[in-house]
Structures are given as C-alpha cells and as structure tokens.
Amino acid sequence: MYDFTSFVDAISGYLQATFSGFWAGVVSMLLLGMVILMFYAFLGLFLVYAERKICARMQNRIGPNRVGPMGLFQTIADLIKLLLKELIYIRNADSFLFNIAPFIVIVASIMAIGSIPFAKGLQAIDLNIGVLYILAISSMGVIGILIAGWASNSKYSVIGAMRSGAQVISYELSVGLALLCMIVFAGSMQLSEIIVSQEDGWWIFKGHIPALIAFVIYLVAGTAETNRGPFDLVEAESELTAGFHTEYSGIKFAFFFLAEYMNMFIIAAIATTIFLGGWLPFHLYNLEGFNRIMDFVPPIFWFFGKTAFVVYLMMWFKWTFPRLRIDQLLTLEWKYLLPLNLMNLLVIAFLTLMQWHF
Amino acid sequence: MEETILDYDLKEKEEYIINMGPQHPSTHGVLRLELCLQGEKVKYLIPHCGYIHRGIEKMSEKLSYPQLLHLTDRMDYLSAHINNEAVSLCVENAMEVEVSDRVKYIRTIMAELNRVASHQLWWSAFGMDLGALTTFFYGLRDREKVLDIFEETTGSRLIQSYIIPGGLMNDIHPNFQKRVTEFIKYFRKKLPEYDELLTGNVIFRERTKGIGVLSKADAISYGVTGPSGRASGFHCDIRKIEPYSAYKWVNFEEITYTDGDTYHRYLVRMKEMWESLSIIEQLIDNIPEGETMLELKAIKAPKGDYYQRVETARGELGVYIISDGGPQPARIKYRSPNFSNLFVLDMLSRGHKIADLVAISGSLDLIIPDIDR
C-alpha cells in the first residue's frame, strides 16, 4: 500500500531540524494553509468544468470547448473575467456584512477540507472527533448565506436567506443522524479510525440494508444541505432570480459559487470516508489475486474516484429533477427522513449489539 | 383588480410588496407582476401589462391587408402561421372567395406544425420554471427540426408570413412531405422521453397536482380558452366548433380534462402534441393538386364588419375587421387568448406559494407580446 506517512514525516523532520520549535510549527501551518488553498482553488475550477461537461452531456449539448483542449481552461478564463468585473455596492445595504458574507461561506468549507483524509497519512489534522468537527464546520456556511441575504437589502435575497435557514438547519439533522448510524457501526468518531474499521469491507456492504438506507438519506440530506438541485430553493433562479446572491457581482459572486462546489465535494468526501471505505481499495472476499491488483492502485486515486462518483450522483440529481417547493422540502425532512433515520439508528444499534454485521 | 400601486393598505404586519418582473426569468417576457406576499404565500397579485406596447392594431389601420399581415406574426410569435391564417381567412370571408383544397391542406399542416413547435417550447420553458433545466434543451432540440421544415418552405424560422389572403406565399418545398413524415416518426419516439423526464417524476407531480385550480365556470366567465380552458372541461376548441381550413376532413379528438389544475393543463398540451401529429399524418400524404394563390385583382374588403376566429396554440384568436371598402381596414381588433388567460393568474395563485405562482403562470403558457399589442 502506498503510504504518505513517511513523506509527511520527512517534511516535518526537515522543518524541525531547520527551525526552532515554535517557528517550525508556524512554517508548517503556513505551508499547510497554502497547500489547502491551492488545492481548494484547483478543485473548485475543476468541479465547475466537470459540472458543465456532465450537464452538457445530459442535455445534448457540447459544453465548454473553446478555451484550451476540450475547453479545459474555460473555467480559468471565467475566473479571470470574474476577477475583472466591477464589484457593485448596494445603496442602503449593510456594507460590512455584505462584504464579509462570501468569506464566511468560503472559510467554513476551507476548514472542513482540513480534516478530510485524502490518503493514508495525507490529512491536515486527524481530530478524535472528526465527524463532529466536520458537521459543525460545514453547517457554518449557512450563516454566511443568511448574512448575505439579509445584508443585500433586497426582498428576493431575504426570501432566499430565510429558505436557506429553514432548509439547512432541518437537513443538518438528517446528515448528522445518518452519520451517527455509521459511527455506531464503526465505534469511533475519528475519521482515520473509521477508515481502518472498513479494511475488511466497506460499511455500505458490511452494514446490510440499514447502511444502505443511511447512505441514501445522507445523500439526499447532503444534497439539500449544499443547496443543490432539486433542493436549490435558496437560489431558485426561476422564482427568486438568484436568491441570496442576487445582488453580488464579480469575484464575490464567484466565492459563493466556489463554496457551493466545494461543499458538494466535502459532502461527497465524507460519504466516501464513512460509507465507501475512504482511500481503501475495493476488495472481494476470498479473491487474493483480484485484491492484489486492486492494491496496486494508489489510495489517493481510490479516494478521488469514489468522491467523483458521489459528486456525479449529485450532479445527476440536479440535472434531472424539477425543484421542490419549500413546504414539500420540509415535509420530506420532518415527516419522512427524520423518523426513518431514527428507526434506522435503532436497528443499527441492535445489529451492532448482536454483532450481526460482518 | 381595484388596487393600484399607490394605495396599498397592508392589512397585516407580515405582508410586503414585491415586484416580479418586468425582467424576471419566469414572467416569460416583459410582464410585471406586483405581488403582495405574506411570508412566501401570495395574498394577491396585480399584473401590469403595457411594457412592450407596440400599437399593432393602430398601425394596421394605415396598412393594406397584405402589409398588416406581417405585423400579426409578431403578436403571438409562437403561433405565427395561425395568426396569419386568422387574418387571411377573415379577409377571404370578406371578399367572398374560397381558396383551393391544396391551400387548405397546407395551411392546416403548417398550423399544426406550428402548434407542435409552440407546445415544445412551452414544455421546455415549463420544465425550466419548475427548475428542471434539462427539459429546455430537450424541447429545443426537437423544435429545431420543425423550424428547419419551416425554413425550407417559408424562408424564415420564427415569423413566417407564409399564409396570405388568397392563398400561400409560394408552394411547398419538394422535400416538405418527406421531411414532415420523417419528423412525425422522430417525434413520436421522443414524446415518451418527455414523459419519462417530467410527467412521471414524483417531484413534478407533487409540484403540479391540485395547484391553481380553475373551475369550469371561471374558465368560461374569464374567457380562458385553449389548452388552459380545456383542462377545466371547457369545450372551446375552435377547430371543432367552427371547423376552418381542412379541419372538417380530419379525425382528431378535442383533449379535455376536468380538474383544471396545473397538472391537467400540462397533460392537455402533452396530448395535443400527439393529436397534432395525427392530424398532420392524415393530411401530409394526400395534399391535392391545385393552385396555391388565387388570381385576385386587388385585396379589398367590401364595406361591412367581419369576424373570424381560429385556434392558436394558446386559445381562441379572433380577428374583427371593420372595413369602409378600401384596401386598408377602417378598424381592426384582435381578441387574443393570452390577455384573458393572464387575468386568471391572480385568482389561481391566491394562497399558494411563490414557487406555485411560477408553475401556474408557466402552465398558462403566456406570450406577453400578444397581450401588449
């Protein structure tokens, strides 16, 4: 198995040797921050490109194909355009809150990325309450959305923001409970340990039907939490024109846009880590040769492959389903998903107690 | 409709006024809706038309009949052929001439193709109103094929001016019959795909069933015609009531439903596409030989007043001409379907959410330039 632990240790050893104790910490933090920011920017650009290509495929279109080979540089060109655009200031808007909102949304998703295990040893911080941390941080983005909607001094934005508040807070419950189900299986909240517990099989296979139910609930609630279609009521371009970011222009709008894609990636990454075995390769029981071949694929490819699959699923939802209405959205959560989730949790607790899972 | 912008009396604290339009993605044109909302619930709304008022009726009084025909395309631009047909029929009635069977056949085929194209675009836009963007591209993909057929014969894609008083601008293109037959075969395969994408979808049904119910009595009293009226059980198909052109020679069904909600308005149009295809199929292979243009000395309506109505893709279009015997009409008035259809929007959307308002206005299939003639 490919292991990043020695690589990471070598870097930190070098830093320890060159700088004194305190400065070594500072430099490593700066390095880490830069790497995460670069990764964030690159991934954001790539996801936008991927979405445009995938939705073009589903809609009988070609998608970006002008800038660079296969339009690969289209998002970079778009980014440059967005950077050059005028930032519009709204009269009578609360300019401090208006300006700070995109950053809150961005910061929330950047902080979540720090604790995602991309491969063995390739994790910025391995908290012992990793799942809880990600849940807490990823739901901070809604504060940014609420502030953006409120500070815009536009009624459409306020409606969007209020919808977002209702929506994200409701669906946070389902996301949390679905993850709790898997924590019961894994017996740990530490992301690296959850992955290790899946070495003999991913939880989605080991946990029988309850795990599958939890996965579906997580996917639905996760899609809703990131405000993506068919739950994109916060933007709802045909009803609220653009919802909470109606009044934003240029790079500030791009920040919201980027954060939405990154949140999608984070949701997919957590699904990968908890349900699909993280960076672990796909193994079949009693097939040594097959397993050996699978082991040759580096874990980082496994991680990104699985994440890409979940991201693709979420994009598929968006481009096929019509949008729900706000009351239907809340009905779905409070009347169906939540009771189902609670029952599922009970079943899983029973299964774990009786040691009936593999 | 008694309230105006200046004298609101917001009765409760949570009420507020919001402007939807004149530029809003789902007002389908430059329509301004003034909404009074309570939270997300629509208390009432006031439609404000007139943002693209063009004075077509007034301009027509200065133009001769063949000239004013070109303005009719621009009213309901998705039923351009049918609008042309309405004026042409009215003028022909006034002059007491009758066109050949060939012309009648071709006019009917063109009108039905136009209806199919219009419903395709409506389906696309309706899906988009509900947030399913993919439908937009599916609908436009198939609409292109109809427009290609139009382009080949008439030379233009959106506003044709092909049907003129006395016949047709020119004969059909030699490929016309072959391409139309091909299109029917192609589109019959694509229609189930439409159903798969939208009709069968759970979210779609939840969003449309029981939303914006228009009763039959209201449909009649407001004069809601076309698919929107027929969804309420109002038998208002002019093609059946007063068959014109070739409609008396073809078998087709008047699609009616009973509930009058958004879902049934949707279903009527979906079924109408099938009916239109069947009408075209009955006519396309037996277009009789004959002249395509009558030899008329001058196109002048004798003194008197004349009325002709036709069924456009959105309902009943009436043309009322008062003539003083000259080459120009003394007065011309169009009774457009969209105007009556718009004014039930307030009644239908009261008590529903904003999202439902978008669905309802989408299901009424409004073309705003037809309202602001």
XYZ file of C-alpha atoms in Angstrom, chain B residues 5-373:
369
model
C -49.571 50.819 -6.706
C -50.284 53.974 -4.750
C -52.983 52.869 -2.392
C -51.865 49.731 -0.707
C -53.290 49.056 2.603
C -51.164 46.322 4.031
C -53.529 44.745 6.474
C -51.144 42.588 8.401
C -47.659 43.187 9.623
C -46.019 40.339 7.712
C -47.302 41.483 4.345
C -44.995 43.058 1.857
C -44.999 44.033 -1.783
C -42.541 42.589 -4.242
C -42.129 43.238 -7.941
C -41.830 40.217 -10.157
C -40.645 41.497 -13.485
C -40.526 43.302 -15.892
C -37.310 41.343 -16.181
C -37.721 38.089 -14.354
C -36.782 34.667 -15.708
C -40.263 33.244 -15.331
C -42.576 36.000 -16.433
C -41.800 34.801 -19.982
C -41.410 38.290 -21.327
C -41.729 41.805 -20.099
C -44.617 41.359 -17.742
C -44.630 42.983 -14.353
C -46.462 41.243 -11.579
C -46.926 43.145 -8.394
C -47.129 40.566 -5.641
C -48.413 41.054 -2.173
C -46.806 38.336 -0.115
C -47.171 37.126 3.384
C -44.015 35.178 4.021
C -43.890 33.096 0.875
C -47.648 32.992 0.413
C -49.220 35.051 -2.347
C -52.009 37.237 -0.957
C -52.887 38.807 -4.284
C -51.154 39.967 -7.380
C -51.690 42.708 -9.911
C -50.470 42.109 -13.466
C -49.179 45.252 -15.154
C -49.075 44.958 -18.921
C -48.009 47.528 -21.422
C -44.243 47.417 -21.154
C -43.878 46.444 -24.806
C -46.946 48.130 -26.157
C -46.483 48.379 -29.902
C -49.807 49.625 -31.192
C -50.182 46.889 -33.774
C -53.923 47.451 -34.144
C -53.480 51.173 -34.736
C -50.616 50.658 -37.148
C -52.709 48.166 -39.080
C -55.234 50.860 -39.968
C -52.615 52.585 -42.080
C -51.514 49.447 -43.883
C -53.074 47.389 -46.644
C -54.200 43.858 -45.863
C -51.106 42.092 -47.213
C -48.934 44.558 -45.333
C -50.653 44.344 -41.964
C -50.344 40.602 -42.154
C -46.668 40.921 -41.312
C -47.497 42.532 -38.014
C -49.678 39.622 -36.930
C -46.680 37.294 -36.837
C -45.149 39.461 -34.195
C -48.087 39.264 -31.809
C -48.036 35.660 -30.744
C -44.726 34.790 -32.315
C -45.039 31.131 -31.411
C -48.257 30.817 -33.425
C -47.181 32.971 -36.374
C -48.753 30.724 -39.004
C -52.038 30.565 -37.154
C -52.173 34.330 -36.685
C -51.575 34.767 -40.417
C -54.289 32.259 -41.117
C -56.758 34.151 -38.950
C -56.328 37.425 -40.855
C -56.213 35.669 -44.202
C -59.440 33.795 -43.504
C -61.126 36.966 -42.311
C -60.147 38.870 -45.454
C -61.118 35.939 -47.686
C -64.517 35.733 -45.997
C -64.982 39.427 -46.546
C -64.092 39.150 -50.212
C -66.208 36.005 -50.537
C -63.519 33.986 -52.233
C -62.528 30.448 -51.456
C -59.045 29.063 -51.695
C -58.253 25.715 -53.272
C -58.150 22.492 -51.296
C -54.401 22.347 -51.687
C -54.048 25.639 -49.871
C -56.384 24.468 -47.125
C -54.364 21.309 -46.627
C -51.058 23.105 -46.491
C -52.422 25.774 -44.171
C -53.652 23.131 -41.760
C -50.387 21.212 -41.825
C -48.427 24.390 -41.215
C -50.731 25.433 -38.395
C -50.415 22.063 -36.695
C -46.644 22.029 -37.080
C -46.691 25.462 -35.547
C -48.790 24.163 -32.669
C -46.344 21.319 -32.092
C -43.395 23.721 -32.125
C -45.160 26.043 -29.729
C -46.015 23.253 -27.318
C -42.436 22.010 -27.477
C -41.143 25.376 -26.423
C -43.830 25.632 -23.764
C -42.837 22.234 -22.385
C -39.204 23.291 -22.299
C -39.922 26.547 -20.546
C -42.380 24.974 -18.139
C -39.778 22.475 -17.036
C -37.360 25.322 -16.567
C -39.880 27.195 -14.429
C -40.008 24.183 -12.164
C -36.224 24.016 -12.001
C -35.614 21.155 -14.420
C -33.269 22.887 -16.818
C -32.644 19.784 -18.900
C -36.139 19.880 -20.388
C -35.278 23.177 -22.004
C -32.630 21.622 -24.164
C -34.646 18.530 -24.994
C -37.571 20.631 -26.176
C -35.425 22.995 -28.205
C -33.588 20.118 -29.830
C -36.858 18.807 -31.276
C -38.224 22.255 -32.047
C -35.222 22.871 -34.272
C -36.456 20.105 -36.554
C -39.821 21.821 -37.044
C -38.170 25.152 -37.611
C -35.903 23.574 -40.240
C -39.014 22.391 -42.076
C -40.468 25.893 -41.879
C -37.257 27.452 -43.065
C -37.101 25.260 -46.126
C -40.569 26.164 -47.330
C -41.192 29.653 -45.997
C -37.678 31.020 -45.771
C -37.882 32.007 -42.156
C -37.973 30.254 -38.837
C -39.976 32.229 -36.320
C -42.191 34.745 -38.078
C -43.230 33.340 -41.386
C -45.899 35.412 -43.177
C -46.425 32.371 -45.357
C -50.204 32.233 -45.264
C -51.550 35.332 -47.015
C -55.022 36.456 -48.109
C -55.802 34.481 -51.217
C -53.549 31.533 -50.612
C -49.916 30.969 -49.838
C -46.805 32.987 -50.465
C -45.388 30.138 -52.546
C -45.742 26.418 -52.989
C -44.215 23.926 -50.572
C -40.643 22.800 -50.968
C -40.259 19.466 -52.835
C -38.745 17.931 -49.682
C -41.571 19.124 -47.476
C -43.685 15.963 -47.380
C -40.694 13.700 -46.862
C -39.288 15.780 -44.038
C -42.598 16.147 -42.261
C -43.145 12.389 -42.392
C -39.662 11.881 -41.000
C -40.317 14.395 -38.253
C -43.559 12.670 -37.205
C -41.728 9.382 -36.939
C -38.900 11.002 -34.989
C -41.086 12.979 -32.612
C -43.343 10.034 -31.809
C -40.241 8.381 -30.394
C -39.224 11.480 -28.462
C -42.556 12.201 -26.785
C -42.293 9.211 -24.398
C -38.884 10.609 -23.455
C -40.596 13.826 -22.427
C -42.963 11.841 -20.238
C -40.074 9.987 -18.699
C -38.242 13.166 -17.846
C -41.097 15.218 -16.435
C -44.565 13.643 -16.432
C -43.575 10.565 -14.498
C -41.430 12.424 -11.999
C -42.641 12.344 -8.401
C -41.464 15.863 -7.620
C -43.148 17.165 -10.760
C -46.478 15.601 -9.826
C -46.222 16.920 -6.297
C -45.496 20.369 -7.629
C -48.389 20.465 -10.105
C -51.304 18.403 -8.800
C -54.021 20.470 -7.167
C -52.141 23.711 -7.764
C -54.004 26.675 -9.250
C -57.370 25.035 -9.787
C -59.519 26.816 -12.376
C -63.151 25.780 -12.304
C -65.135 25.358 -15.494
C -67.447 28.247 -14.586
C -64.490 30.562 -14.014
C -62.833 29.436 -17.218
C -65.979 30.345 -19.138
C -66.593 33.631 -17.374
C -62.993 34.793 -17.742
C -62.868 33.513 -21.304
C -59.904 31.241 -20.710
C -59.563 29.320 -23.942
C -57.132 26.935 -25.489
C -55.429 24.149 -23.551
C -55.729 26.147 -20.323
C -59.507 26.295 -20.665
C -59.875 22.735 -21.889
C -58.082 21.451 -18.799
C -61.077 22.734 -16.827
C -63.533 20.855 -19.015
C -64.457 23.862 -21.151
C -65.034 22.637 -24.715
C -63.600 25.597 -26.562
C -61.684 24.114 -29.468
C -62.486 26.323 -32.480
C -61.200 23.576 -34.731
C -64.200 21.504 -33.581
C -66.796 24.225 -33.044
C -66.288 26.111 -36.309
C -64.007 23.998 -38.482
C -61.973 26.123 -40.848
C -59.412 25.171 -43.497
C -59.043 21.382 -43.599
C -60.142 20.558 -40.066
C -63.527 19.244 -41.184
C -61.827 16.483 -43.162
C -59.623 15.065 -40.424
C -60.370 12.973 -37.395
C -59.000 14.275 -34.171
C -60.010 14.464 -30.584
C -60.590 17.570 -28.550
C -58.477 16.928 -25.474
C -60.308 17.921 -22.327
C -59.648 17.248 -18.692
C -61.699 18.029 -15.647
C -59.538 19.182 -12.741
C -58.262 22.420 -14.200
C -55.108 22.293 -12.112
C -51.577 22.811 -13.320
C -51.080 19.115 -13.900
C -54.096 18.807 -16.175
C -53.153 21.932 -18.100
C -49.841 20.190 -18.642
C -51.459 16.940 -19.749
C -53.750 18.667 -22.251
C -50.775 20.096 -24.097
C -48.861 16.840 -23.981
C -51.840 15.007 -25.510
C -52.403 17.779 -28.036
C -48.957 17.185 -29.463
C -49.980 13.601 -30.210
C -53.227 14.822 -31.791
C -51.420 17.380 -33.921
C -49.063 14.720 -35.179
C -52.029 12.557 -36.124
C -53.732 15.467 -37.933
C -50.585 16.152 -39.930
C -50.228 12.477 -40.728
C -53.764 12.314 -42.135
C -53.117 15.279 -44.421
C -49.491 15.091 -45.437
C -49.723 12.218 -47.936
C -52.864 13.397 -49.720
C -52.200 17.047 -50.426
C -54.337 17.582 -53.555
C -53.049 19.354 -56.648
C -54.242 22.867 -57.233
C -53.199 26.462 -57.393
C -51.574 27.980 -54.335
C -52.638 31.563 -54.962
C -55.915 32.949 -56.186
C -55.848 35.448 -59.024
C -57.113 38.493 -57.184
C -57.179 41.927 -58.778
C -56.935 43.818 -55.545
C -57.255 42.772 -51.948
C -60.072 44.950 -50.704
C -62.731 44.011 -48.199
C -66.225 45.301 -49.078
C -67.901 47.690 -46.679
C -69.044 45.961 -43.518
C -67.633 44.212 -40.477
C -66.173 40.754 -40.383
C -65.099 38.391 -37.638
C -63.079 35.244 -37.864
C -61.736 33.126 -35.071
C -59.101 30.416 -35.091
C -57.495 28.176 -32.544
C -53.921 29.185 -31.816
C -51.588 27.181 -29.628
C -52.820 29.180 -26.649
C -56.516 29.513 -27.398
C -59.030 31.455 -29.371
C -57.734 34.246 -31.569
C -60.458 36.469 -33.006
C -59.916 38.984 -35.784
C -62.517 41.715 -36.123
C -62.251 43.932 -39.160
C -64.421 46.963 -39.890
C -63.978 47.901 -43.492
C -65.019 51.009 -45.374
C -64.396 49.278 -48.674
C -60.836 50.458 -49.095
C -57.616 48.478 -49.289
C -56.996 49.226 -45.613
C -59.186 48.264 -42.711
C -61.006 51.157 -41.082
C -60.565 49.460 -37.744
C -59.030 46.157 -36.733
C -59.234 44.405 -33.389
C -57.674 41.200 -32.224
C -59.155 39.139 -29.450
C -56.030 37.470 -28.160
C -56.130 34.378 -25.969
C -53.273 35.437 -23.714
C -54.977 38.543 -22.437
C -57.867 36.577 -20.953
C -55.571 33.823 -19.774
C -53.342 36.240 -17.863
C -56.112 37.680 -15.780
C -56.987 34.444 -14.028
C -53.455 34.333 -12.640
C -54.432 36.417 -9.623
C -57.374 34.155 -8.818
C -55.401 30.940 -9.319
C -52.364 31.863 -7.293
C -54.002 33.355 -4.205
C -52.983 31.356 -1.178
C -50.265 29.462 -2.999
C -46.507 29.914 -2.629
C -44.271 31.934 -4.956
C -42.947 28.691 -6.405
C -46.526 27.721 -7.279
C -47.147 31.083 -8.879
C -44.265 30.357 -11.222
C -45.687 26.935 -12.015
C -49.181 28.342 -12.610
C -48.038 31.149 -14.867
C -45.906 28.648 -16.741
C -48.838 26.309 -17.201
C -50.992 29.124 -18.626
C -48.372 29.453 -21.380
C -48.429 33.219 -21.649
C -46.866 35.103 -24.558
C -46.574 38.667 -23.338
C -46.211 40.464 -26.721
C -49.622 39.067 -27.595
C -51.096 40.800 -24.554
C -49.460 44.149 -25.266
C -50.444 44.512 -28.879
